[in-house]
Short mmCIF file of C-alpha atoms and ligand atoms in Angstrom, two decimals:
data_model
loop_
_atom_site.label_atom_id
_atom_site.label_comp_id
_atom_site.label_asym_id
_atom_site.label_seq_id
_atom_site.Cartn_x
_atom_site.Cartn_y
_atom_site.Cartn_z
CA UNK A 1 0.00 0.00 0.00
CA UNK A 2 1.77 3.21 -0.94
CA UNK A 3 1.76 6.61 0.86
CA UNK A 4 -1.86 7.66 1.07
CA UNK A 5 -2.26 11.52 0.07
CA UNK A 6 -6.46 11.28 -0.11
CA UNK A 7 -8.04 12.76 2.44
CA UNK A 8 -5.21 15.10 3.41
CA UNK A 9 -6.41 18.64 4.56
CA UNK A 10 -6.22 21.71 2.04
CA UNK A 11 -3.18 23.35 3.00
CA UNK A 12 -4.92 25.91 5.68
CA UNK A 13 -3.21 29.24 6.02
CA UNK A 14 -4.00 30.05 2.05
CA UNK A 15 -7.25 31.08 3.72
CA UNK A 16 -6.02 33.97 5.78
CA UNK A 17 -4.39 35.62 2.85
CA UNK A 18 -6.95 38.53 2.13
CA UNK A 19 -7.15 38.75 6.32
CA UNK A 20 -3.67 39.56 6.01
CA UNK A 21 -3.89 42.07 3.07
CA UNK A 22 -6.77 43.38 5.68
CA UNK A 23 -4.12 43.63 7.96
CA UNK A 24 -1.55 45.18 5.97
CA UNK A 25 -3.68 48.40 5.29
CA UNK A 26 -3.29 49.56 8.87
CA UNK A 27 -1.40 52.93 8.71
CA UNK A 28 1.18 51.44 10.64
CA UNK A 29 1.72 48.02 9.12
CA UNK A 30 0.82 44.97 10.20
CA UNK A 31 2.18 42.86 13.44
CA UNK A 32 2.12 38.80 12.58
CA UNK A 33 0.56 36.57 15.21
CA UNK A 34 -0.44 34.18 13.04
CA UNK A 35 2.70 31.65 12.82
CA UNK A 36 4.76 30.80 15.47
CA UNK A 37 8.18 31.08 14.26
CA UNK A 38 10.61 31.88 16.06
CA UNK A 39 12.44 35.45 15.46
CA UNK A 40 15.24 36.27 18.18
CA UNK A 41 18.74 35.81 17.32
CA UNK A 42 20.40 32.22 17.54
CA UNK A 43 22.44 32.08 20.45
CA UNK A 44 25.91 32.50 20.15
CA UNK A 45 27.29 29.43 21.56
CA UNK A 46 25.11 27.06 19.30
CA UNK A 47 26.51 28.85 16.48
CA UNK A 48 30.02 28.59 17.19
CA UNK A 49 29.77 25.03 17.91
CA UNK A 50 28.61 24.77 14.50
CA UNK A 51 30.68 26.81 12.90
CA UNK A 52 33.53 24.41 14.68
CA UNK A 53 31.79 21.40 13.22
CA UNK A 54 31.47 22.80 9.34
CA UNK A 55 33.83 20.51 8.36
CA UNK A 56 32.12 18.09 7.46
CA UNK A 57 33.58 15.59 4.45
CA UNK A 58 31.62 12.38 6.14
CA UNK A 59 28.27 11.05 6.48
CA UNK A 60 26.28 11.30 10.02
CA UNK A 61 25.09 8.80 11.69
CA UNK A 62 21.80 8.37 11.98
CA UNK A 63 21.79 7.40 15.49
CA UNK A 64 23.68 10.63 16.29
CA UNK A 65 27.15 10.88 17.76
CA UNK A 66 27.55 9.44 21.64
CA UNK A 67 28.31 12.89 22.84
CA UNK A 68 24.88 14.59 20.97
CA UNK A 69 22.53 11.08 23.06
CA UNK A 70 24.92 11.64 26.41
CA UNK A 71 23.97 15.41 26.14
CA UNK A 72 19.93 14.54 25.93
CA UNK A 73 20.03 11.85 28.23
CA UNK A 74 21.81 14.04 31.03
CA UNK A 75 19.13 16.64 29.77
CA UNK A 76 16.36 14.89 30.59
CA UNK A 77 17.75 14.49 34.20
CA UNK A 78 18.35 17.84 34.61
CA UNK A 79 15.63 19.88 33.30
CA UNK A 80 12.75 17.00 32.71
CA UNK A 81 12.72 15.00 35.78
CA UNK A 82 13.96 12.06 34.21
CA UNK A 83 17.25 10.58 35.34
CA UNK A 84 17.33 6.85 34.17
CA UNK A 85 16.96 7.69 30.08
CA UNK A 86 19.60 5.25 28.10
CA UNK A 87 21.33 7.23 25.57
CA UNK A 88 21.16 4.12 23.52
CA UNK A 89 17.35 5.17 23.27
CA UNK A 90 17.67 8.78 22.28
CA UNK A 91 17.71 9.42 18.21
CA UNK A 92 18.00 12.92 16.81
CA UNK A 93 15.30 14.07 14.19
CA UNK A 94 15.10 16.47 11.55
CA UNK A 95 13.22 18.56 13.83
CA UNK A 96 10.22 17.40 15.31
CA UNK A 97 8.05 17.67 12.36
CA UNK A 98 8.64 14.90 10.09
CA UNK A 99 9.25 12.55 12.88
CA UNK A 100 5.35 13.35 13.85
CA UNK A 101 4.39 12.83 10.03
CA UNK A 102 6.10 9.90 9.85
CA UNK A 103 5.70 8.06 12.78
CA UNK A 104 2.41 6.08 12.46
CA UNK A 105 4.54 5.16 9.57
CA UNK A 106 7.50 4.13 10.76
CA UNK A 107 6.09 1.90 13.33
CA UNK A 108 4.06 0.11 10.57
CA UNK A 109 0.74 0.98 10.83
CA UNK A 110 -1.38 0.93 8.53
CA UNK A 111 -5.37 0.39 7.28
CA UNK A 112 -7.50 -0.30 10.21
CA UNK A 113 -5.18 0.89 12.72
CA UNK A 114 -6.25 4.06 14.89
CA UNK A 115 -3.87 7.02 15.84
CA UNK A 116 -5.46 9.23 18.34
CA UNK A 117 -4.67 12.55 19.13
CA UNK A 118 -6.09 16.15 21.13
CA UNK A 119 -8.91 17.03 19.55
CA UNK A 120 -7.75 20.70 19.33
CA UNK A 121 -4.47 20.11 18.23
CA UNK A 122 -1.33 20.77 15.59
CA UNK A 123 -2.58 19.77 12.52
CA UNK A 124 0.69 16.87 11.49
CA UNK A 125 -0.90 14.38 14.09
CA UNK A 126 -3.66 13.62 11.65
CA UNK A 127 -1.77 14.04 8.64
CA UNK A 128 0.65 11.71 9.85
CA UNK A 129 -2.34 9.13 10.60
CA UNK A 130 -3.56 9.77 6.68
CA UNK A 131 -0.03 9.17 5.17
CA UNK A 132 -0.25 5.49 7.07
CA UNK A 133 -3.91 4.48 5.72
CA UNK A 134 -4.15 4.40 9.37
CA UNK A 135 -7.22 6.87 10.82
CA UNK A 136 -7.13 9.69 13.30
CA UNK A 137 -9.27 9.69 16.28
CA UNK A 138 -9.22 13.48 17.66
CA UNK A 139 -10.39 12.63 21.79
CA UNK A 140 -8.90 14.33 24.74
CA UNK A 141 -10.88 11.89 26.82
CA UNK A 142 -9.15 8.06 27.60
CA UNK A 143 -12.44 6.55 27.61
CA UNK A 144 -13.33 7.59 24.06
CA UNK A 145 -10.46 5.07 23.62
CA UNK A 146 -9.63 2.55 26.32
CA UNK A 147 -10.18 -0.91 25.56
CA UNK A 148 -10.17 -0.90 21.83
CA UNK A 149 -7.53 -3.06 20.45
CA UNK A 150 -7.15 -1.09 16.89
CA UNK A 151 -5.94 1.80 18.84
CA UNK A 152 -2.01 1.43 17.76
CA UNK A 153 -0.58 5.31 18.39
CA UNK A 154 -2.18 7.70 21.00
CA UNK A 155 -0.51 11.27 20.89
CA UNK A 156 -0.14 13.68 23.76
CA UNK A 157 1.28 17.02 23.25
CA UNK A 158 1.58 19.47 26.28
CA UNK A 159 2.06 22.19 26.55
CA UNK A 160 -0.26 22.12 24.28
CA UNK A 161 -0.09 24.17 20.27
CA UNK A 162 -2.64 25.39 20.11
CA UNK A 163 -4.22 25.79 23.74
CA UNK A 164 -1.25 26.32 26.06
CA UNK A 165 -2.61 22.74 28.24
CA UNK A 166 -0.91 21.00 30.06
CA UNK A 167 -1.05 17.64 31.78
CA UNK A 168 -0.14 17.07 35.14
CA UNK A 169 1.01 13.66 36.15
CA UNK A 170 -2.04 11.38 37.26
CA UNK A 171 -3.66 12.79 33.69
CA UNK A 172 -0.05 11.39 32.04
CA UNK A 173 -0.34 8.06 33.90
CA UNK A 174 -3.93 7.23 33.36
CA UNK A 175 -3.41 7.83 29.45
CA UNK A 176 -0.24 5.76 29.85
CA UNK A 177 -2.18 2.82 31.41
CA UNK A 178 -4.58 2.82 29.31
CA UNK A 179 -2.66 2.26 26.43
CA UNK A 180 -0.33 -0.43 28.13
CA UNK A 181 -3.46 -2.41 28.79
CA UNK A 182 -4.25 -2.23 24.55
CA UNK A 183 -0.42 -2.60 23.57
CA UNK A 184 -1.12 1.28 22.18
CA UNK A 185 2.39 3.29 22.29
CA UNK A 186 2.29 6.48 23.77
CA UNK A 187 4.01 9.31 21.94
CA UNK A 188 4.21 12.95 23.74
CA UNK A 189 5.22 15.88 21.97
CA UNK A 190 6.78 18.14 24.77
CA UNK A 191 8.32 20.60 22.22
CA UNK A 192 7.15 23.25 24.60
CA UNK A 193 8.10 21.68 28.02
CA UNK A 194 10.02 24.57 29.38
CA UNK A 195 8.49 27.47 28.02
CA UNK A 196 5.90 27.35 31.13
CA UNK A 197 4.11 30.55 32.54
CA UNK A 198 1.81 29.96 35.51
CA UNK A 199 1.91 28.11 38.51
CA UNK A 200 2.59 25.10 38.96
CA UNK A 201 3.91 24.21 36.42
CA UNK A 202 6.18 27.67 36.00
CA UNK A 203 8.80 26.41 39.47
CA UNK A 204 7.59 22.86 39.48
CA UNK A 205 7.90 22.23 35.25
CA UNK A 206 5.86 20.55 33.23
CA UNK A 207 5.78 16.49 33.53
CA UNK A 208 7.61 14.30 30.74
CA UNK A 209 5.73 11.05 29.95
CA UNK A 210 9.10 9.44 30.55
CA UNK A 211 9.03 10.68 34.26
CA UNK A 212 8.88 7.77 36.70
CA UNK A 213 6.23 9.29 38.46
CA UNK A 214 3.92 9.07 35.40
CA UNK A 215 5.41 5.26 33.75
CA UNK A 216 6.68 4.23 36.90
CA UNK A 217 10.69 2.64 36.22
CA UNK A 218 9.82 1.24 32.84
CA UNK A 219 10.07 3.49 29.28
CA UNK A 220 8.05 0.30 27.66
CA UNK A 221 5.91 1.56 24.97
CA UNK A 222 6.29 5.18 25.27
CA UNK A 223 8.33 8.13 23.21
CA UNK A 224 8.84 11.72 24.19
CA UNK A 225 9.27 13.80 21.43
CA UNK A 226 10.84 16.97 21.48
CA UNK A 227 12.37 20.09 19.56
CA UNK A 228 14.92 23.00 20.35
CA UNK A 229 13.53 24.91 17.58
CA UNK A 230 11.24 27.12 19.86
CA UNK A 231 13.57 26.70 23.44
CA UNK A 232 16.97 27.66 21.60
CA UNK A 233 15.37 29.67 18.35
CA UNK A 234 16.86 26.88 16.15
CA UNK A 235 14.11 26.46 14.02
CA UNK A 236 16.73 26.95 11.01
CA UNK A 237 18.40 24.03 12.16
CA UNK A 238 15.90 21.38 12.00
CA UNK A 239 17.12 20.12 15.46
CA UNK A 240 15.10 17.53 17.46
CA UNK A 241 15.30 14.46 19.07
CA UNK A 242 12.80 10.96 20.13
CA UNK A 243 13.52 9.25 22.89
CA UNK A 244 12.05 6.46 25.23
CA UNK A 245 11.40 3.00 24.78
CA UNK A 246 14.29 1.49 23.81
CA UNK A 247 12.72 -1.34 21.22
CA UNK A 248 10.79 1.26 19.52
CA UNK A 249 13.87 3.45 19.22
CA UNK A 250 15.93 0.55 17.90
CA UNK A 251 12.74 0.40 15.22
CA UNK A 252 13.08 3.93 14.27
CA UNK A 253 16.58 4.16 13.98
CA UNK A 254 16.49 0.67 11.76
CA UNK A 255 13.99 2.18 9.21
CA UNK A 256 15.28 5.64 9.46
CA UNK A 257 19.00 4.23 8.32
CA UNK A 258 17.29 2.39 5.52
CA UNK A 259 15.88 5.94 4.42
CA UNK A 260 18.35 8.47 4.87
CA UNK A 261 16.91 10.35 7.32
CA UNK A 262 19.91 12.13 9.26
CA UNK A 263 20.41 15.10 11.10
CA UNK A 264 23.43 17.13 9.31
CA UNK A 265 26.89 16.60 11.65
CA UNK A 266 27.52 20.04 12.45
CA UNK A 267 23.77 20.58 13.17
CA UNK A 268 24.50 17.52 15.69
CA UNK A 269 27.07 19.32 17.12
CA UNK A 270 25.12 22.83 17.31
CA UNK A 271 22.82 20.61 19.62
CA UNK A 272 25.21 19.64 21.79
CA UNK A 273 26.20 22.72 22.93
CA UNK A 274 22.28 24.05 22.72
CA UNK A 275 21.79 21.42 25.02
CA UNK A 276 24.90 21.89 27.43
CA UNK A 277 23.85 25.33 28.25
CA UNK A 278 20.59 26.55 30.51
CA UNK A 279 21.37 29.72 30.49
CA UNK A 280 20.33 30.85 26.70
CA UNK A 281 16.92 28.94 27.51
CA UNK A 282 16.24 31.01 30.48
CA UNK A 283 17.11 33.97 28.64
CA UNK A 284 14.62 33.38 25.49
CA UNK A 285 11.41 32.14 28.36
CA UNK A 286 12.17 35.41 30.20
CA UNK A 287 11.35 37.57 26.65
CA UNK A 288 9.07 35.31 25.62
CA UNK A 289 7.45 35.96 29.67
CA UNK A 290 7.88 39.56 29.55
CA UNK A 291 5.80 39.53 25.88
CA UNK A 292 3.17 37.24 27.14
CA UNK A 293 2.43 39.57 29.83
CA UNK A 294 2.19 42.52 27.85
CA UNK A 295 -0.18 40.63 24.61
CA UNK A 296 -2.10 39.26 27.51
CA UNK A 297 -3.25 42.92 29.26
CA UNK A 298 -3.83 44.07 26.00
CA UNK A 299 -6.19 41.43 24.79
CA UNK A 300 -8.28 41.58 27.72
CA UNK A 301 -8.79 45.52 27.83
CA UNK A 302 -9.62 44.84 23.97
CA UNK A 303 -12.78 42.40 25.61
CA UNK A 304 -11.35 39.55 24.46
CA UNK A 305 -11.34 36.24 26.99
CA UNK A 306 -8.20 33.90 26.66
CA UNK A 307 -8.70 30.56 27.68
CA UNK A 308 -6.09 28.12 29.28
CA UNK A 309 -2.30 29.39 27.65
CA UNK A 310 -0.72 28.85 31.04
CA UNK A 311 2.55 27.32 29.13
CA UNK A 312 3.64 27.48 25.33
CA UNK A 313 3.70 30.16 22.87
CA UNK A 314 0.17 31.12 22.12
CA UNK A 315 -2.65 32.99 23.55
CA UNK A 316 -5.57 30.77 22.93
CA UNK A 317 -8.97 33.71 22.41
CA UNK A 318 -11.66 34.25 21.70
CA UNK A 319 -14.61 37.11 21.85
CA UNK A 320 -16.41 37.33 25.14
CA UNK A 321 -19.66 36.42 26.15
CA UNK A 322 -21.79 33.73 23.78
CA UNK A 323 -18.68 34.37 21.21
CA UNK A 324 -18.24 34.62 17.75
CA UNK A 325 -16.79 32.49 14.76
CA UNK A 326 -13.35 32.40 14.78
CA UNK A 327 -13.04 34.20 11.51
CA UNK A 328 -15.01 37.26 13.19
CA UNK A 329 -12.33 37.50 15.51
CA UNK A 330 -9.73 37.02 12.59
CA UNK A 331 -11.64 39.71 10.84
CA UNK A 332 -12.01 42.70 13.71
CA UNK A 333 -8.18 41.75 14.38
CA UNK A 334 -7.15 42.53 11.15
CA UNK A 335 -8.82 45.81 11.46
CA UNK A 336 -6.81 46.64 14.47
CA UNK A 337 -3.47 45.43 11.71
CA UNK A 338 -3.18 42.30 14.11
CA UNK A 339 -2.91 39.25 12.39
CA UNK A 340 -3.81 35.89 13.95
CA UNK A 341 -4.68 32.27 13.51
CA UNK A 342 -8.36 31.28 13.20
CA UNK A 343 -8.53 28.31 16.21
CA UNK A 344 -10.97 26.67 13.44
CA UNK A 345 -7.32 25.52 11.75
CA UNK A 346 -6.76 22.97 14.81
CA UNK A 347 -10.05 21.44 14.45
CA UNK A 348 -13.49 21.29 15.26
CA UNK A 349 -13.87 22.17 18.66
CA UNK A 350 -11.33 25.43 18.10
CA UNK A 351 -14.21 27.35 15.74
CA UNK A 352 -14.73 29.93 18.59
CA UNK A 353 -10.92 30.94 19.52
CA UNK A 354 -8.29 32.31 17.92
CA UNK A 355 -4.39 31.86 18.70
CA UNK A 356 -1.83 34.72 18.90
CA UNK A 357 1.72 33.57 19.16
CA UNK A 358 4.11 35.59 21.45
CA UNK A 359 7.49 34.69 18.36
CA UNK A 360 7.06 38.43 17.79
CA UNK A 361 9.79 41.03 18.48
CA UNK A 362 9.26 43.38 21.31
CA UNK A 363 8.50 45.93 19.09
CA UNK A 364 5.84 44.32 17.20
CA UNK A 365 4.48 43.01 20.36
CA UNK A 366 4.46 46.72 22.14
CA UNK A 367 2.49 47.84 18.74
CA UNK A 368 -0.33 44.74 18.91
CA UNK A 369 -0.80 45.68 22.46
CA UNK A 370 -1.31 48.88 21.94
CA UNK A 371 -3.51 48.84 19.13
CA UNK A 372 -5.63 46.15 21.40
CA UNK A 373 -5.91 48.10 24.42
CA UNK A 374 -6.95 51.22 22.15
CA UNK A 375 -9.37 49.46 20.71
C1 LIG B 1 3.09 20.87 18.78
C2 LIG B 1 4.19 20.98 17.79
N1 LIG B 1 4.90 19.90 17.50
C3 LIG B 1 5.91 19.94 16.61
C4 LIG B 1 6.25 21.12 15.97
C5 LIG B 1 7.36 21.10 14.97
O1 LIG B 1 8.49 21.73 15.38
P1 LIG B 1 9.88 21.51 14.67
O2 LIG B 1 9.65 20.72 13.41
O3 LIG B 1 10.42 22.85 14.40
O4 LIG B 1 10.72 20.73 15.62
C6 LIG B 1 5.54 22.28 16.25
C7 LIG B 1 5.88 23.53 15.55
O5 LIG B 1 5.26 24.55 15.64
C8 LIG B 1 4.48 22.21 17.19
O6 LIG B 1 3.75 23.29 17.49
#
């Protein structure tokens, strides 16, 4: 069966072209809240470590180098509340995106098989179901799922894109028992894992499904998946990583060699040393904290409500009281020269909100806020 391309979505964000022209007629320009991409500089020390490593004249390994799985294992101890992680069971990706497009393929599934995923959620998790023949099941609920033996892949991705959730640890656990039971493997996205804003999570982090309080001392079945694009504003780089369970790893890595899919060496390196240093990461949350603050004022003397966001990189809004489309809200926005994402984009159930990312630069951000709070 070859790669199945029916049934994939229209490629969304064509549809908020004339918002954007909309946008662009504001006197003073328009400020872009609509994609989350990253716009700081890259740090200096991740480029001079790959600017050390641009000599290149040999293949990578697709593993990645001891020293680039040492540096995420001892990672994960430090900053994620997991110290036990083998390196042997780490494998870098070309960021995190094709690795969630590819997965349900790379761990066979196919026709018949379900992939489950949040039902408000990035929009790869049911693409990547689609490219399988496998089919998505958007359900934020475990029962909607427990017990049924076609469920192969269940997704998890908090802090959430686009809501800002997260899930504390007996939420983790139950999902994660629940899909031990069916022989389902777990996969987490936790691209946003320390990019956290309110309490608890902000000084006591945000839980990785490899954390023995959630799995208990065994990574069977389960893969955290996870990015330095937004953390270390590498998104350039394509810089990511899977690790967990070390079968399913050892599957990955097997297929992955077969295909070619590598992470450059010097962008192995670059890791390394994005990885090696904290301080950088604390540096980017406390602009991306001192923006959030200010977007967040604004949008609430503008009337607007903004619903859970208490981690990630988005504001997740929408119009007060009984509320309006999404594409309302897209539309008065684009008045004001603010562009955003209609929530209608992440499925369903996001047809009332909108999302504003906080990847702006100060300056842009100081402009949306004050055109919201004027408004
Ligand atoms: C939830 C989520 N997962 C994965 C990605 C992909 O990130 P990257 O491919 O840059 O690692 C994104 C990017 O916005 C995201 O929001």
């Amino acid at each position: 069966m070859g790669l199945q391309l029916q049934g994939l979505p229209d490629f969304p964000w064509d549809a908020l072209t004339p918002f954007a022209e909309r946008a662009r007629a504001h006197p003073d320009g328009i400020v872009d809240l609509s994609v989350g991409t990253p716009v700081d500089p890259t740090p200096q020390v991740v480029r001079a470590a790959l600017a050390a490593a641009a000599d290149a004249p040999g293949y990578p390994t697709t593993h990645g180098t001891a020293a680039l799985r040492e540096a995420v294992a001892a990672w994960f101890a430090r900053r994620r509340g997991v110290p036990s992680l083998d390196p042997g069971a780490v494998l870098p990706t070309v960021g995190s995106k094709e690795l969630v497009a590819w997965l349900p393929s790379l761990l066979g599934l196919g026709p018949g098989d379900v992939v489950v995923h949040p039902e408000v959620a990035y929009p790869t998790y049911d693409v990547g179901a689609r490219f399988a023949g496998a089919s998505p099941l958007p359900a934020d609920d475990v029962t909607a799922w427990a017990g049924r033996d076609d469920v192969r892949l269940v997704w998890l991705n908090s802090p959430g894109n686009p809501t800002g959730q997260v899930l504390g640890v007996d939420e983790l656990r139950e999902v994660v028992d629940a899909a031990r039971r069916i022989g389902a493997v777990v996969a987490s996205d936790e691209c946003y894992a320390l990019l956290a804003w309110d309490e608890p999570w902000a000084s006591g982090g945000v839980p990785s499904i490899l954390d023995p309080r959630v799995c208990g001392p065994s990574h069977e079945g389960l893969l955290a998946v996870h990015s330095l694009s937004k953390q270390s504003n590498l998104a350039g780089y394509r810089a990511a990583f899977v690790a967990g369970d070390p079968q399913l790893v050892g599957r990955l890595l097997e297929v992955r060699k077969h295909a070619g899919m590598m992470v450059p060496g010097p962008v192995q390196a670059a890791m390394v040393a994005a990885l090696d240093d904290d301080a950088h990461v604390d540096e980017q949350r406390a602009r991306y904290r001192r923006r959030r603050t200010a977007l967040l004022a604004a949008v609430e003397q503008a009337g607007l409500e903004v619903d859970a966001s208490p981690a990630g990189l988005y504001l997740w809004a929408r119009a007060a009281g009984p509320g309006q489309d999404c594409w309302q809200t897209v539309a008065d926005l684009a008045d004001l020269g603010v562009l955003v994402a209609p929530g209608a984009f992440y499925g369903p159930s996001g047809a009332r909100h909108v999302r504003m990312a906080l990847t702006a630069s100060d300056d842009d951000v100081a402009r949306a806020a004050a055109r919201l709070s004027g408004a």
